[in-house]
Each structure stands twice: as structure tokens, then as C-alpha cells.
Amino acid sequence: MANSSTFLSELADMILRDFPQPEKLTIIFPNRRAGLFLRKAISQKINKAIWSPNVISIDDFIQRLSDLKTQDPLALNFELYHVFQEVMYGQQELSEQSRESFDQFYFWGQMLLKDFEDLDKYMVESEHLLTNVADLKAIDQQFDFLTEEEQALVEKFWTSFKDKNLKYAQGFQELWEKLPQIHRKFQDRLKAKGWGYSGMVHRHLLEKLTSGNYEHHYGNIVFAGFNALTKTEQQIISFFVEKHQARIYWDLDRYFYDDFQQEAGRFLREYKQDPILGATLPDPFRYGVAEEEQKLAADHFIQSKKDEQDPIEVIGVPLEVGQTKVAGELLQEIRNAVLAKGEKFEEEKTAVILPQEHMLFSLLHAVPEEFKSLNVTMGYPLKNTALYSFFELACQLQQSAVEGPEYPYKVVLELMAHPYLMQSLQAEELEKVQEARRQIIRRNQSMVKGVYIQSLEVPFLNVIFYKAPDVAHFSHYLTELLLYVNKTVLTEEFEEAAPEQEFVLKLYKELKKLQELLNTHQMALPMETFIRLLRQVIQGVRVPFSGEPLLGLQIMGVLETRNLDFDQVIILSMNEGAFPQAASKNSFIPYSLRKAFRLPTFEQHDAMYAYLFYRLIQRAKKVYLVHNTETDGNYKGEESRYLYQLKFESPFPLKESVLATTPKAVGANAIEIKRSPEVQKQLSRYLGQNGVPLSPTALTTFLDCRLKFYFRYIAGLKEEQELQEELDVAVAGTILHNTLENLYKPYLSRDGGMVMPQQIKELILPQLEKQIEREIRKHYQLQDAEEMALAGNNVIVKKMLLNMGRQILKRDMEYAPFTLVGLEIGRNEFLKIPLNLNGQRATVRLSGSIDRVDLKDGQLRILDYKTGGDSTTFKSVGSLFDREEKDRSKVALQTLIYSLLYDHNFPDPEEKNSIVPAVYAIREMYGQQFEYFLKEGKNRLENARRLFPEIMEGLQQLLEEIFSEEQVFDQTDKEEKCRFCDYRKICRR
């Protein structure tokens, strides 16, 4: 924009002109930061050494004049808790359950402190505000100092409140009536220690000043750059203006000062009505005033409309990360434009404003490398850091650990994968930890033993996995963790070490502070209470970043921009709720009473942020306003009101644009894997007399989808194994199979394997539930002495397994007596298939696991348990090998291969017994028409021997296709088969 002068530069000119002895001058700003820039501005305007004026913030100025010392909020909360307990409960003998513990009080204590701050900063008597108005007619008498409108607001609140005879309203009224006493006693307690909270210190100084009982040694005083003053600040400044001829230099622009519709000028226009401060402000709508005064009320905004070459740019972009990416590009563009003019680029004259602090690290990664220096001036929430996540996991570990100690797998796996641990380990230690994670998942350990973790011999793990017996040990435990983390962030591999060290130091200080306060107040908290309290304290902590303020690109929050001007300004998050930030609603004092007693409400909050926005851009040469266009999820995408004000109210030209990538549906490209030397090498593992055996499942996979076969059996791609809290279908099937195997196993060696109906009813069936529980315990790696508490879906799965097991045993009782021949046969037996591969002989071995083989009346049943719903009917053997066959039965092919496998390994030359492929399809077993036979067409398959030659031929052709050099592993064209495929994301189906 047109005017390149800054407020601090103009202020420096006036200081040098009006104060020949600047060392006798005290300049008071709203914050400390502006003082550094003022000194730089003065140094640029002089050609000889002079003494610098004394520059301090308003809070430091008040603190130095006051007899009370402002105390830390956490310490104040402890003091307030004692007063609260005394006033609310007195000497009553109450149980621990009846009294609020400190961690329960902490949130309410913070709210009370904020309200007490407001009461004192705005000079409101708590006895007036917090009075319980029993008779509404008494309002005129009790609140005669209020206007009629303000009295109406008080009446409105108490009328609506008395209409509610609810329990919570009665509780609020009891507390409300005691708040004046709490406020008074709290102040008395602090005064006795020489302490105070900010509002109390301000009010105490004002009383001291008006009584004449004070002295100061600040010489000439200038108050500079103020806007939103509390009532105590306003009266303190007025006192020094009236009694000590202090000056005030306001930072304003006629654009928002003259226009009564502009909320940015609200406070300044109010001060114009003040009998003392009003004289220091120019009159609205009055032009042609003295040049010096006009300069401090310049038409920066109005003048800038003449410069059509540099309009404000309003840029919409999706998501927060998109905004920071755009900011990085704008910074590069700004730098290049300055250098293209042959001018020196001064990084410190460019600022990026972050209304939402959590975007800081995303922005830091987006800043171009050409920017050598960065100065971050803002508070970053500790709860948004990796350190807080580590701290939270450590707390969860302590809360969830059981005797042993043993720790829940979720917390263990998360801690083992945390960056602080991973980056602190040597290569050998890292491999140990990663292997331990794999073992925990593979074994499905829901609880991980501490001795197992210690056996890994990784020092940091031993520090992390320690069960603290009490608060003292827990505090020491956290301190040890922080020391290890500090070592980690100092390693060369760790990026952004400086911020991480700030986080560690801040957390350490908060922990020590809490420990000291608990000791001082002699509070012995249980572990759970201490952890809850510590969480609340840490979640409210902000870590202030501070660098070299006068050098480098300036990255700051909104409040940190007060009194500062920049040539180039980029403001992100120009959305409602972000800028302006939503006003806090946490207060015991309702809105109507706040408004009646002139306490700050959201109107004042909005006016303050409006002022900060307009004064930030009023002198800038170039302004970029970036907003989030995303409307999904947590993002509303509503533009900030300030953007609408600029569009429809300002005379300033705007250049609007929206950056977005139009999403296009990308079709899934066909995937083909052709035979290569590497593929051939992997396939050759399955060839030969000692080759890796293929299973019937592998063959049906190839028939379903050649590419799926490639992924699983050639490339060896597997889904990452996850530990299962709940028993899924596959696990339930395994448990059922193992249960039945274990129930029948003892009978293989008894009476020649004969199983009678009575045995099943009286001996096997009663053992079913116990055996199922044993398998579930085995799945979760539980020892015999450990309790097994099933919950949620697992309770249902267990009942389902019981029902299925009972139904199978019921069918077995109906079929008995029978002779058990074998259980889980085929694990060590193979079916060798001779092949002709390009004129050369080769052999492939097939193997499988036959659930059960039994014999009755010359029928040798090759029995398979199936919990799925596949059909047991097939048209012909040829149809089982035809991938185009719509109703191809996988169960039938698998059971027939098992039958052939059994006959191959346990031949019956005389063929005394027929071989019957049998399936216990659990879903069908509850029906009255249930049959275990496979069906070839409509006919039972009562002997599979006649089909063996045809099956053998089908297997040879299928395997020769798999191992053919011309074979291409491509996707199936039947996409319904992709629905539950593990690799569907690769194929994008």
C-alpha cells in the first residue's frame, strides 16, 4: 500500500523531537515486543550515541509500582481451593466422596480466577454483581448506579432464573450466594502473603494511586499503542496523564476511527468521551488538525485506494496444509519480486500471521530454503506436540498396568513405535524392538509381561516400562523419561531439536511446579487423581517461542502483532472462528449480567480482534489473506467477516482467487505380471521332489484370480498382521477346528479308535465349553492362573462356537458308532503331481490338512469342517477346474483333492472301503435334510475313486498352466471376487 511509514517510526520521530533527554523518558507499551522494534527505529534515525529511553510493558509498569506480586495461575488455583473448601464446607465433617478433590475443582478454579480477574480489572464490586436478588423490586434500590437498560438486564436474568426450580439451579444459587465471600477471603489470603492475581494487582495499585500513597521514578511517561483497555488500566493511565502530564500516542486510522459502523474503532471512540483521555484523541470527522496529530490519525487506508497496482489478494485454498503450502509459495514470490527490482530483500519486513497456532510446524516446513532466518513469536499448545502424546502414553501405561507387571498391548505397541523411542535406538536395539512388536502381534498377546520387555535389554524400554507404586515414584519416572527424550532430540538424526527441547523443558518445569505446590499444601493425592490433575495442567500449557526478534522472517500469532508494521503481510486462516477467534464462554457470570455491569463480552472481544486486523494491514505495502475453502468434516469453510467487510465496505481493490485441484476419477489400470527371471526363480521353489508344497487353497486362488495368486504365493505379499481384540470369523473357525481335534484325539488310541454315541454324550460333549475356553485362552496367550474376562462381541462368538460345537457333536452322535482313523492328516503327507513343462519332466507337491478321517460300514469319510457358506454341489470334475464356471465349488475341489491325497499316501489296493468326501457345512447342519455328502449334479458322491483319474488330469493341466513360461498373471474380470480380497486396494477395485 501507499504509506511505508510505521507507527514505531513515527513514534521515534516524536520522541527525538520532543524529548532531548530520552534517558529520562519511560515508554509503556501493551507488550514487551514493541520496545525492541522502537529501539531499532530510534537507532536508525540518529548519527550519534544516545541513552535509550526506558521501555516496559503496562503489566511490568503496574507490577513495579504495586506492593503485591503477581503469582502463577497454578499456585493461585491451590490457594483458591483452600478458600473454596473453607467457605463451602467450613468445619463440617464430610466424607472424601462429599468433598471435591483438587483435580475436580481445577477446571472450576480456573473459571473462577478468570471471573475474579474481570471483576477487579473492571472495578465491579462482587457484593453487587453476585447478590441474590430475592425481591425483583429491590433492583431499583440495590442497583441505582446502573442505567435503566442495565437494570433491565439484571431483572431479565433473575426472572428467567427463578422460573427454574431445578436441582442444578438450586446448586448454582447456593454457590452464587457464597461467591462474594470466596472472593473476599481469597483476596485476604493472598494479601497476607503479598501475592495477587493480575486484576487484583491492578486494582490495588489504582487504590494506592488515588490515596496518594505512592512514588515513582519514571520521569516523563509516554503510553503508546493502546487500544482495548480494562477499566483499571484506563484509570491508571488517566491518573498519570492528569497528575504527571504523561502523554498518549494512539495507533489508529481514520478509516475505522471515523466510521461508527466499524467495530475496530469502538474502544477509541469510547475513550474520546472520557474527560481525560478524550483530549489526547483527534475528533472524528475533523480534518485539517495540527500536522503532528493528523499523522497519528492518518488516512492510511483511504490513501491506499489510490494505489491500484497492489490490491489486497484474497486466496481460497482447501485445508490447512494447503494454506501453509500457499504461504510458502507467496514468500518465494515476494522475495523474487523484490530482488527483480534490484533491491535488497529484508526478511524482517515480511510477516506470516497464524491465528491458529497448531499450523506452525506445517508452515515451518513450507518456508522456502532461501529464508535463512526465522523468528517465531507465539505460544504453541503443548498438547499438540509429540512430547504430549508420549507423556499421555506413559500415563496410560501407569493407569492400565496390572500386577506382574503386565501392560495392555495397545499402549505397548504405540510406545514401541513412538518417534522418541525409535530415533533414540541403535540399529541392533531397533531391530529388537521391531521384532518384539511382530512377536506380540503374532502371538496375539493382549497383555505383555514386563519381564519379556526387560529381556530385550534395551535401556530406554526399561525406563518406559516401569510400574510406579505411588505419586513420588511416578514423578521420578516422568523425570527420567524427559531426560531420555532430551538426549534423543539432541541427536543428529532428530530434526527441529530446539523446539523439542523447549517442550521438554516446559513439561519438566510444570511437573516440578506441581510437585512443589502439592508438597507446600500437604496434599497427598492418589495416583489416579495426580495423573488427572497433571493432564489438566499440561493441556492448558503453551510454550512461548522466542528468537532474535529483529532478524529474519517474522512468524507470529495475532496478539503478537500489536504496534508492529510490515511491508508484506500474509494472514492465514481467514475464516470465522479462527480470525476472529471465537470468544470463550467459560464463566460463572451470565451474559446478561456481564453486559449490565460492563464486564467484557463477545462484543468487546470482536472489537479487539477487528482493531488488530485493520491496524495490521493499514500500513502494509502488500497483503495476502488466505482462507480455507474446505466444508467437509470439522471445516465450515465460512470466510471471515473481515473479508466481507473489505469486499462490501472498503474502497480498497481486492483480487480474489481460489486454488483447487478438481478431483478426477482415475480409472484402475489393468495389472499384468509377465514371466521374468525373478518370477521364474520364485516359482521354481515349488518344483522338485523337495519343493515347497502347494495347498488346495493356492489352486483355487489361481482359478479365482491369477494376479492374487502372484501376490500371495510368488511375491509373498501379506497384509500387515494386527493384534485382534475380538475374535473374527477366521479365528473362530480355527478355535472350532482345534477344539474338535483335541476332544477326539484321546480316542484315537482307545479301543482301536471306536467312538460310541454314549461316549460323545457323556464324555466329549461335557468337555466342549472348557475346551473352547482353553483355545480362546491360547489365542490370547493367557496363562492358566490368569482370569479370562470376555466382553462385547467375544461373548457372542463364544456362544456361537458352543452352538456350532454342540451341533457337530449331535450329528456325530447320530452317525456313531464309527472308528476314528486320523485327525488333521496331510500336514506331513504329499500328493506328487508329475508335469511336462516345455518338454521337461517336473514334479509339484500338494499338501493339506484333513480335519478328520473316520470309518463306518466300509465308508471311509474324508471329513472337512466348514464354517463358510460355499456350496457342496458340483456339475462335473471339469467344472471344478473351469474358472469361467459361475457356481464352481471350492469346497468340493478341496475335499476331492484331500481324498486323492489320502488315497495316495494310504493306498487300499483291494479297495475294501469306498472313499467318501464329506463336508460338515455348519450353516446347513441345523436343517432336517442335512447330508454330509458332496453332490455331483443331483446325485450323492458315495465313492470318489472313480473320479481320481479325472481329478489328477485336471490338476496336471492347472499346474502346467501355472508354471508355463507363457503364463501371465493378470486380474480376474469378475469383480465380485474382489470384494473381500486383501489386494483390492492395489488393483483399486
PDB file of C-alpha atoms in Angstrom, residues 768-982:
ATOM      1  CA  LEU A 768     -16.835 -78.802  24.901  1.00  0.00           C
ATOM      2  CA  GLU A 769     -17.136 -75.450  26.690  1.00  0.00           C
ATOM      3  CA  LYS A 770     -13.988 -75.978  28.720  1.00  0.00           C
ATOM      4  CA  GLN A 771     -12.043 -76.876  25.578  1.00  0.00           C
ATOM      5  CA  ILE A 772     -13.353 -73.802  23.715  1.00  0.00           C
ATOM      6  CA  GLU A 773     -12.282 -71.588  26.620  1.00  0.00           C
ATOM      7  CA  ARG A 774      -8.866 -73.246  26.597  1.00  0.00           C
ATOM      8  CA  GLU A 775      -8.453 -72.416  22.897  1.00  0.00           C
ATOM      9  CA  ILE A 776      -9.567 -68.818  23.471  1.00  0.00           C
ATOM     10  CA  ARG A 777      -7.050 -68.508  26.302  1.00  0.00           C
ATOM     11  CA  LYS A 778      -4.410 -69.921  23.997  1.00  0.00           C
ATOM     12  CA  HIS A 779      -5.329 -67.367  21.348  1.00  0.00           C
ATOM     13  CA  TYR A 780      -4.859 -64.518  23.838  1.00  0.00           C
ATOM     14  CA  GLN A 781      -1.694 -66.021  25.363  1.00  0.00           C
ATOM     15  CA  LEU A 782      -3.297 -66.284  28.820  1.00  0.00           C
ATOM     16  CA  GLN A 783      -1.715 -68.445  31.498  1.00  0.00           C
ATOM     17  CA  ASP A 784      -3.841 -70.933  33.462  1.00  0.00           C
ATOM     18  CA  ALA A 785      -3.823 -68.722  36.573  1.00  0.00           C
ATOM     19  CA  GLU A 786      -4.904 -65.625  34.637  1.00  0.00           C
ATOM     20  CA  GLU A 787      -8.542 -64.618  34.601  1.00  0.00           C
ATOM     21  CA  MET A 788     -10.289 -64.557  31.222  1.00  0.00           C
ATOM     22  CA  ALA A 789     -12.961 -61.864  31.089  1.00  0.00           C
ATOM     23  CA  LEU A 790     -14.727 -61.868  27.728  1.00  0.00           C
ATOM     24  CA  ALA A 791     -16.728 -58.808  26.757  1.00  0.00           C
ATOM     25  CA  GLY A 792     -18.749 -57.418  23.872  1.00  0.00           C
ATOM     26  CA  ASN A 793     -18.588 -59.364  20.630  1.00  0.00           C
ATOM     27  CA  ASN A 794     -16.368 -62.070  22.134  1.00  0.00           C
ATOM     28  CA  VAL A 795     -19.202 -63.198  24.410  1.00  0.00           C
ATOM     29  CA  ILE A 796     -21.399 -63.676  21.335  1.00  0.00           C
ATOM     30  CA  VAL A 797     -18.641 -65.504  19.451  1.00  0.00           C
ATOM     31  CA  LYS A 798     -18.116 -67.894  22.339  1.00  0.00           C
ATOM     32  CA  LYS A 799     -21.842 -68.716  22.443  1.00  0.00           C
ATOM     33  CA  MET A 800     -21.798 -69.204  18.681  1.00  0.00           C
ATOM     34  CA  LEU A 801     -18.846 -71.603  18.959  1.00  0.00           C
ATOM     35  CA  LEU A 802     -20.657 -73.554  21.666  1.00  0.00           C
ATOM     36  CA  ASN A 803     -23.760 -73.877  19.492  1.00  0.00           C
ATOM     37  CA  MET A 804     -21.743 -74.991  16.470  1.00  0.00           C
ATOM     38  CA  GLY A 805     -19.714 -77.478  18.508  1.00  0.00           C
ATOM     39  CA  ARG A 806     -22.868 -78.961  20.041  1.00  0.00           C
ATOM     40  CA  GLN A 807     -24.470 -79.289  16.617  1.00  0.00           C
ATOM     41  CA  ILE A 808     -21.439 -81.115  15.203  1.00  0.00           C
ATOM     42  CA  LEU A 809     -21.341 -83.478  18.186  1.00  0.00           C
ATOM     43  CA  LYS A 810     -25.099 -84.021  17.853  1.00  0.00           C
ATOM     44  CA  ARG A 811     -24.608 -85.125  14.211  1.00  0.00           C
ATOM     45  CA  ASP A 812     -21.691 -87.313  15.315  1.00  0.00           C
ATOM     46  CA  MET A 813     -23.928 -88.986  17.938  1.00  0.00           C
ATOM     47  CA  GLU A 814     -26.464 -89.715  15.205  1.00  0.00           C
ATOM     48  CA  TYR A 815     -23.730 -91.166  12.988  1.00  0.00           C
ATOM     49  CA  ALA A 816     -21.905 -93.157  15.707  1.00  0.00           C
ATOM     50  CA  PRO A 817     -20.601 -95.709  16.290  1.00  0.00           C
ATOM     51  CA  PHE A 818     -17.652 -95.021  13.982  1.00  0.00           C
ATOM     52  CA  THR A 819     -13.920 -95.618  14.034  1.00  0.00           C
ATOM     53  CA  LEU A 820     -11.527 -92.697  14.161  1.00  0.00           C
ATOM     54  CA  VAL A 821      -8.785 -93.203  11.563  1.00  0.00           C
ATOM     55  CA  GLY A 822      -6.977 -89.898  11.893  1.00  0.00           C
ATOM     56  CA  LEU A 823      -7.143 -86.217  12.800  1.00  0.00           C
ATOM     57  CA  GLU A 824      -5.503 -83.366  10.881  1.00  0.00           C
ATOM     58  CA  ILE A 825      -3.957 -85.817   8.413  1.00  0.00           C
ATOM     59  CA  GLY A 826      -1.954 -84.468   5.474  1.00  0.00           C
ATOM     60  CA  ARG A 827       0.274 -81.962   7.205  1.00  0.00           C
ATOM     61  CA  ASN A 828       3.253 -84.231   6.570  1.00  0.00           C
ATOM     62  CA  GLU A 829       1.881 -86.164   3.595  1.00  0.00           C
ATOM     63  CA  PHE A 830       2.159 -85.078  -0.014  1.00  0.00           C
ATOM     64  CA  LEU A 831       0.488 -85.716  -3.331  1.00  0.00           C
ATOM     65  CA  LYS A 832       3.111 -85.659  -6.082  1.00  0.00           C
ATOM     66  CA  ILE A 833       1.882 -84.411  -9.452  1.00  0.00           C
ATOM     67  CA  PRO A 834       4.126 -85.181 -12.471  1.00  0.00           C
ATOM     68  CA  LEU A 835       4.223 -82.368 -15.057  1.00  0.00           C
ATOM     69  CA  ASN A 836       5.518 -81.823 -18.564  1.00  0.00           C
ATOM     70  CA  LEU A 837       6.939 -78.287 -18.701  1.00  0.00           C
ATOM     71  CA  ASN A 838       8.173 -77.424 -22.203  1.00  0.00           C
ATOM     72  CA  GLY A 839       9.183 -80.998 -22.847  1.00  0.00           C
ATOM     73  CA  GLN A 840      10.914 -81.433 -19.489  1.00  0.00           C
ATOM     74  CA  ARG A 841       9.632 -83.500 -16.609  1.00  0.00           C
ATOM     75  CA  ALA A 842       8.920 -81.812 -13.303  1.00  0.00           C
ATOM     76  CA  THR A 843       7.125 -82.564 -10.069  1.00  0.00           C
ATOM     77  CA  VAL A 844       4.940 -80.400  -7.851  1.00  0.00           C
ATOM     78  CA  ARG A 845       3.874 -81.481  -4.395  1.00  0.00           C
ATOM     79  CA  LEU A 846       0.443 -80.797  -2.944  1.00  0.00           C
ATOM     80  CA  SER A 847      -0.373 -80.995   0.732  1.00  0.00           C
ATOM     81  CA  GLY A 848      -3.230 -80.092   3.030  1.00  0.00           C
ATOM     82  CA  SER A 849      -4.775 -80.724   6.394  1.00  0.00           C
ATOM     83  CA  ILE A 850      -7.686 -83.138   6.533  1.00  0.00           C
ATOM     84  CA  ASP A 851      -9.780 -82.327   9.597  1.00  0.00           C
ATOM     85  CA  ARG A 852     -10.885 -85.881  10.237  1.00  0.00           C
ATOM     86  CA  VAL A 853     -10.919 -89.352   8.700  1.00  0.00           C
ATOM     87  CA  ASP A 854     -13.348 -91.939  10.079  1.00  0.00           C
ATOM     88  CA  LEU A 855     -14.641 -95.354   9.018  1.00  0.00           C
ATOM     89  CA  LYS A 856     -18.065 -96.940   9.239  1.00  0.00           C
ATOM     90  CA  ASP A 857     -19.657 -99.777   7.286  1.00  0.00           C
ATOM     91  CA  GLY A 858     -16.996 -99.691   4.579  1.00  0.00           C
ATOM     92  CA  GLN A 859     -17.240 -95.913   4.120  1.00  0.00           C
ATOM     93  CA  LEU A 860     -14.013 -94.003   4.700  1.00  0.00           C
ATOM     94  CA  ARG A 861     -15.095 -90.400   5.250  1.00  0.00           C
ATOM     95  CA  ILE A 862     -12.602 -87.650   4.375  1.00  0.00           C
ATOM     96  CA  LEU A 863     -14.286 -85.037   6.549  1.00  0.00           C
ATOM     97  CA  ASP A 864     -13.845 -81.262   6.380  1.00  0.00           C
ATOM     98  CA  TYR A 865     -15.454 -78.750   8.783  1.00  0.00           C
ATOM     99  CA  LYS A 866     -16.660 -75.608   7.020  1.00  0.00           C
ATOM    100  CA  THR A 867     -17.928 -72.520   8.818  1.00  0.00           C
ATOM    101  CA  GLY A 868     -18.437 -70.684   5.493  1.00  0.00           C
ATOM    102  CA  GLY A 869     -21.339 -70.910   3.096  1.00  0.00           C
ATOM    103  CA  ASP A 870     -19.782 -72.449  -0.050  1.00  0.00           C
ATOM    104  CA  SER A 871     -21.912 -74.932  -1.987  1.00  0.00           C
ATOM    105  CA  THR A 872     -21.125 -78.663  -1.802  1.00  0.00           C
ATOM    106  CA  THR A 873     -22.650 -79.362  -5.227  1.00  0.00           C
ATOM    107  CA  PHE A 874     -20.676 -79.503  -8.492  1.00  0.00           C
ATOM    108  CA  LYS A 875     -21.675 -80.310 -12.062  1.00  0.00           C
ATOM    109  CA  SER A 876     -18.589 -82.307 -13.038  1.00  0.00           C
ATOM    110  CA  VAL A 877     -14.883 -82.590 -12.324  1.00  0.00           C
ATOM    111  CA  GLY A 878     -14.205 -80.406 -15.344  1.00  0.00           C
ATOM    112  CA  SER A 879     -16.388 -77.637 -13.909  1.00  0.00           C
ATOM    113  CA  LEU A 880     -14.208 -77.567 -10.761  1.00  0.00           C
ATOM    114  CA  PHE A 881     -11.199 -76.517 -12.872  1.00  0.00           C
ATOM    115  CA  ASP A 882     -13.132 -74.091 -15.091  1.00  0.00           C
ATOM    116  CA  ARG A 883     -12.560 -70.508 -13.889  1.00  0.00           C
ATOM    117  CA  GLU A 884     -15.483 -69.378 -16.042  1.00  0.00           C
ATOM    118  CA  GLU A 885     -17.867 -71.665 -14.157  1.00  0.00           C
ATOM    119  CA  LYS A 886     -20.168 -69.375 -12.184  1.00  0.00           C
ATOM    120  CA  ASP A 887     -21.034 -71.881  -9.429  1.00  0.00           C
ATOM    121  CA  ARG A 888     -17.628 -73.511  -9.134  1.00  0.00           C
ATOM    122  CA  SER A 889     -17.448 -75.183  -5.714  1.00  0.00           C
ATOM    123  CA  LYS A 890     -14.184 -74.557  -3.878  1.00  0.00           C
ATOM    124  CA  VAL A 891     -15.249 -76.884  -1.079  1.00  0.00           C
ATOM    125  CA  ALA A 892     -15.839 -79.750  -3.476  1.00  0.00           C
ATOM    126  CA  LEU A 893     -12.466 -79.329  -5.208  1.00  0.00           C
ATOM    127  CA  GLN A 894     -10.633 -79.037  -1.889  1.00  0.00           C
ATOM    128  CA  THR A 895     -12.306 -82.119  -0.380  1.00  0.00           C
ATOM    129  CA  LEU A 896     -11.720 -84.178  -3.519  1.00  0.00           C
ATOM    130  CA  ILE A 897      -8.017 -83.221  -3.505  1.00  0.00           C
ATOM    131  CA  TYR A 898      -7.882 -84.241   0.175  1.00  0.00           C
ATOM    132  CA  SER A 899      -9.442 -87.575  -0.775  1.00  0.00           C
ATOM    133  CA  LEU A 900      -6.888 -88.104  -3.529  1.00  0.00           C
ATOM    134  CA  LEU A 901      -4.099 -87.055  -1.122  1.00  0.00           C
ATOM    135  CA  TYR A 902      -5.256 -89.609   1.453  1.00  0.00           C
ATOM    136  CA  ASP A 903      -5.570 -92.408  -1.090  1.00  0.00           C
ATOM    137  CA  HIS A 904      -2.111 -91.575  -2.483  1.00  0.00           C
ATOM    138  CA  ASN A 905      -0.461 -91.818   0.950  1.00  0.00           C
ATOM    139  CA  PHE A 906      -2.592 -94.602   2.467  1.00  0.00           C
ATOM    140  CA  PRO A 907      -3.468 -96.811  -0.514  1.00  0.00           C
ATOM    141  CA  ASP A 908      -6.063 -99.572  -0.295  1.00  0.00           C
ATOM    142  CA  PRO A 909      -5.099-101.932  -3.171  1.00  0.00           C
ATOM    143  CA  GLU A 910      -8.160-104.084  -2.660  1.00  0.00           C
ATOM    144  CA  GLU A 911     -10.395-101.037  -2.378  1.00  0.00           C
ATOM    145  CA  LYS A 912     -12.262-102.569   0.536  1.00  0.00           C
ATOM    146  CA  ASN A 913     -13.629 -99.224   1.589  1.00  0.00           C
ATOM    147  CA  SER A 914     -15.226 -96.543  -0.504  1.00  0.00           C
ATOM    148  CA  ILE A 915     -13.720 -93.066  -0.131  1.00  0.00           C
ATOM    149  CA  VAL A 916     -16.406 -90.555   0.718  1.00  0.00           C
ATOM    150  CA  PRO A 917     -15.543 -86.816   0.547  1.00  0.00           C
ATOM    151  CA  ALA A 918     -17.642 -85.377   3.386  1.00  0.00           C
ATOM    152  CA  VAL A 919     -18.333 -81.810   4.499  1.00  0.00           C
ATOM    153  CA  TYR A 920     -19.782 -80.616   7.775  1.00  0.00           C
ATOM    154  CA  ALA A 921     -21.150 -77.332   6.425  1.00  0.00           C
ATOM    155  CA  ILE A 922     -22.118 -75.771   9.749  1.00  0.00           C
ATOM    156  CA  ARG A 923     -24.735 -73.476   8.275  1.00  0.00           C
ATOM    157  CA  GLU A 924     -26.547 -76.477   6.829  1.00  0.00           C
ATOM    158  CA  MET A 925     -26.230 -78.758   9.853  1.00  0.00           C
ATOM    159  CA  TYR A 926     -29.238 -77.280  11.660  1.00  0.00           C
ATOM    160  CA  GLY A 927     -31.637 -78.357   8.892  1.00  0.00           C
ATOM    161  CA  GLN A 928     -33.525 -81.660   8.975  1.00  0.00           C
ATOM    162  CA  GLN A 929     -32.413 -82.533   5.437  1.00  0.00           C
ATOM    163  CA  PHE A 930     -28.701 -82.180   6.212  1.00  0.00           C
ATOM    164  CA  GLU A 931     -26.329 -84.530   4.397  1.00  0.00           C
ATOM    165  CA  TYR A 932     -22.535 -84.597   4.606  1.00  0.00           C
ATOM    166  CA  PHE A 933     -22.088 -85.945   1.048  1.00  0.00           C
ATOM    167  CA  LEU A 934     -20.841 -83.916  -1.875  1.00  0.00           C
ATOM    168  CA  LYS A 935     -23.307 -83.887  -4.747  1.00  0.00           C
ATOM    169  CA  GLU A 936     -22.328 -84.429  -8.356  1.00  0.00           C
ATOM    170  CA  GLY A 937     -25.277 -82.829 -10.017  1.00  0.00           C
ATOM    171  CA  LYS A 938     -28.218 -84.205  -8.040  1.00  0.00           C
ATOM    172  CA  ASN A 939     -26.522 -87.419  -7.006  1.00  0.00           C
ATOM    173  CA  ARG A 940     -24.600 -88.186  -3.832  1.00  0.00           C
ATOM    174  CA  LEU A 941     -20.915 -88.832  -4.319  1.00  0.00           C
ATOM    175  CA  GLU A 942     -20.636 -92.054  -2.297  1.00  0.00           C
ATOM    176  CA  ASN A 943     -17.233 -93.067  -3.654  1.00  0.00           C
ATOM    177  CA  ALA A 944     -14.685 -90.678  -5.142  1.00  0.00           C
ATOM    178  CA  ARG A 945     -12.326 -93.320  -6.512  1.00  0.00           C
ATOM    179  CA  ARG A 946     -13.845 -93.233  -9.976  1.00  0.00           C
ATOM    180  CA  LEU A 947     -13.129 -89.506 -10.210  1.00  0.00           C
ATOM    181  CA  PHE A 948      -9.471 -89.699  -9.215  1.00  0.00           C
ATOM    182  CA  PRO A 949      -8.054 -90.093 -12.776  1.00  0.00           C
ATOM    183  CA  GLU A 950     -10.049 -87.098 -13.994  1.00  0.00           C
ATOM    184  CA  ILE A 951      -9.038 -85.045 -10.928  1.00  0.00           C
ATOM    185  CA  MET A 952      -5.388 -85.980 -11.490  1.00  0.00           C
ATOM    186  CA  GLU A 953      -5.635 -84.863 -15.109  1.00  0.00           C
ATOM    187  CA  GLY A 954      -7.271 -81.572 -14.073  1.00  0.00           C
ATOM    188  CA  LEU A 955      -4.517 -80.933 -11.516  1.00  0.00           C
ATOM    189  CA  GLN A 956      -1.795 -81.590 -14.095  1.00  0.00           C
ATOM    190  CA  GLN A 957      -3.339 -79.172 -16.590  1.00  0.00           C
ATOM    191  CA  LEU A 958      -3.866 -76.487 -13.937  1.00  0.00           C
ATOM    192  CA  LEU A 959      -0.307 -76.775 -12.589  1.00  0.00           C
ATOM    193  CA  GLU A 960       1.197 -76.775 -16.094  1.00  0.00           C
ATOM    194  CA  GLU A 961      -0.718 -73.537 -16.725  1.00  0.00           C
ATOM    195  CA  ILE A 962       0.693 -72.031 -13.532  1.00  0.00           C
ATOM    196  CA  PHE A 963       4.289 -72.961 -14.393  1.00  0.00           C
ATOM    197  CA  SER A 964       4.058 -72.268 -18.131  1.00  0.00           C
ATOM    198  CA  GLU A 965       6.623 -69.790 -19.459  1.00  0.00           C
ATOM    199  CA  GLU A 966       3.846 -68.035 -21.383  1.00  0.00           C
ATOM    200  CA  GLN A 967       1.753 -67.583 -18.245  1.00  0.00           C
ATOM    201  CA  VAL A 968       0.696 -64.002 -17.485  1.00  0.00           C
ATOM    202  CA  PHE A 969      -0.589 -63.220 -14.025  1.00  0.00           C
ATOM    203  CA  ASP A 970      -3.491 -60.868 -14.636  1.00  0.00           C
ATOM    204  CA  GLN A 971      -6.625 -59.704 -12.846  1.00  0.00           C
ATOM    205  CA  THR A 972      -9.916 -61.517 -12.850  1.00  0.00           C
ATOM    206  CA  ASP A 973     -12.686 -59.881 -14.833  1.00  0.00           C
ATOM    207  CA  LYS A 974     -15.230 -60.983 -12.217  1.00  0.00           C
ATOM    208  CA  GLU A 975     -15.058 -58.002  -9.845  1.00  0.00           C
ATOM    209  CA  GLU A 976     -17.436 -59.586  -7.324  1.00  0.00           C
ATOM    210  CA  LYS A 977     -14.490 -61.807  -6.361  1.00  0.00           C
ATOM    211  CA  CYS A 978     -12.537 -58.657  -5.404  1.00  0.00           C
ATOM    212  CA  ARG A 979     -14.978 -57.641  -2.692  1.00  0.00           C
ATOM    213  CA  PHE A 980     -13.102 -59.277   0.175  1.00  0.00           C
ATOM    214  CA  CYS A 981      -9.688 -59.568  -1.481  1.00  0.00           C
ATOM    215  CA  ASP A 982      -6.699 -58.429   0.581  1.00  0.00           C
TER     216      ASP A 982
END
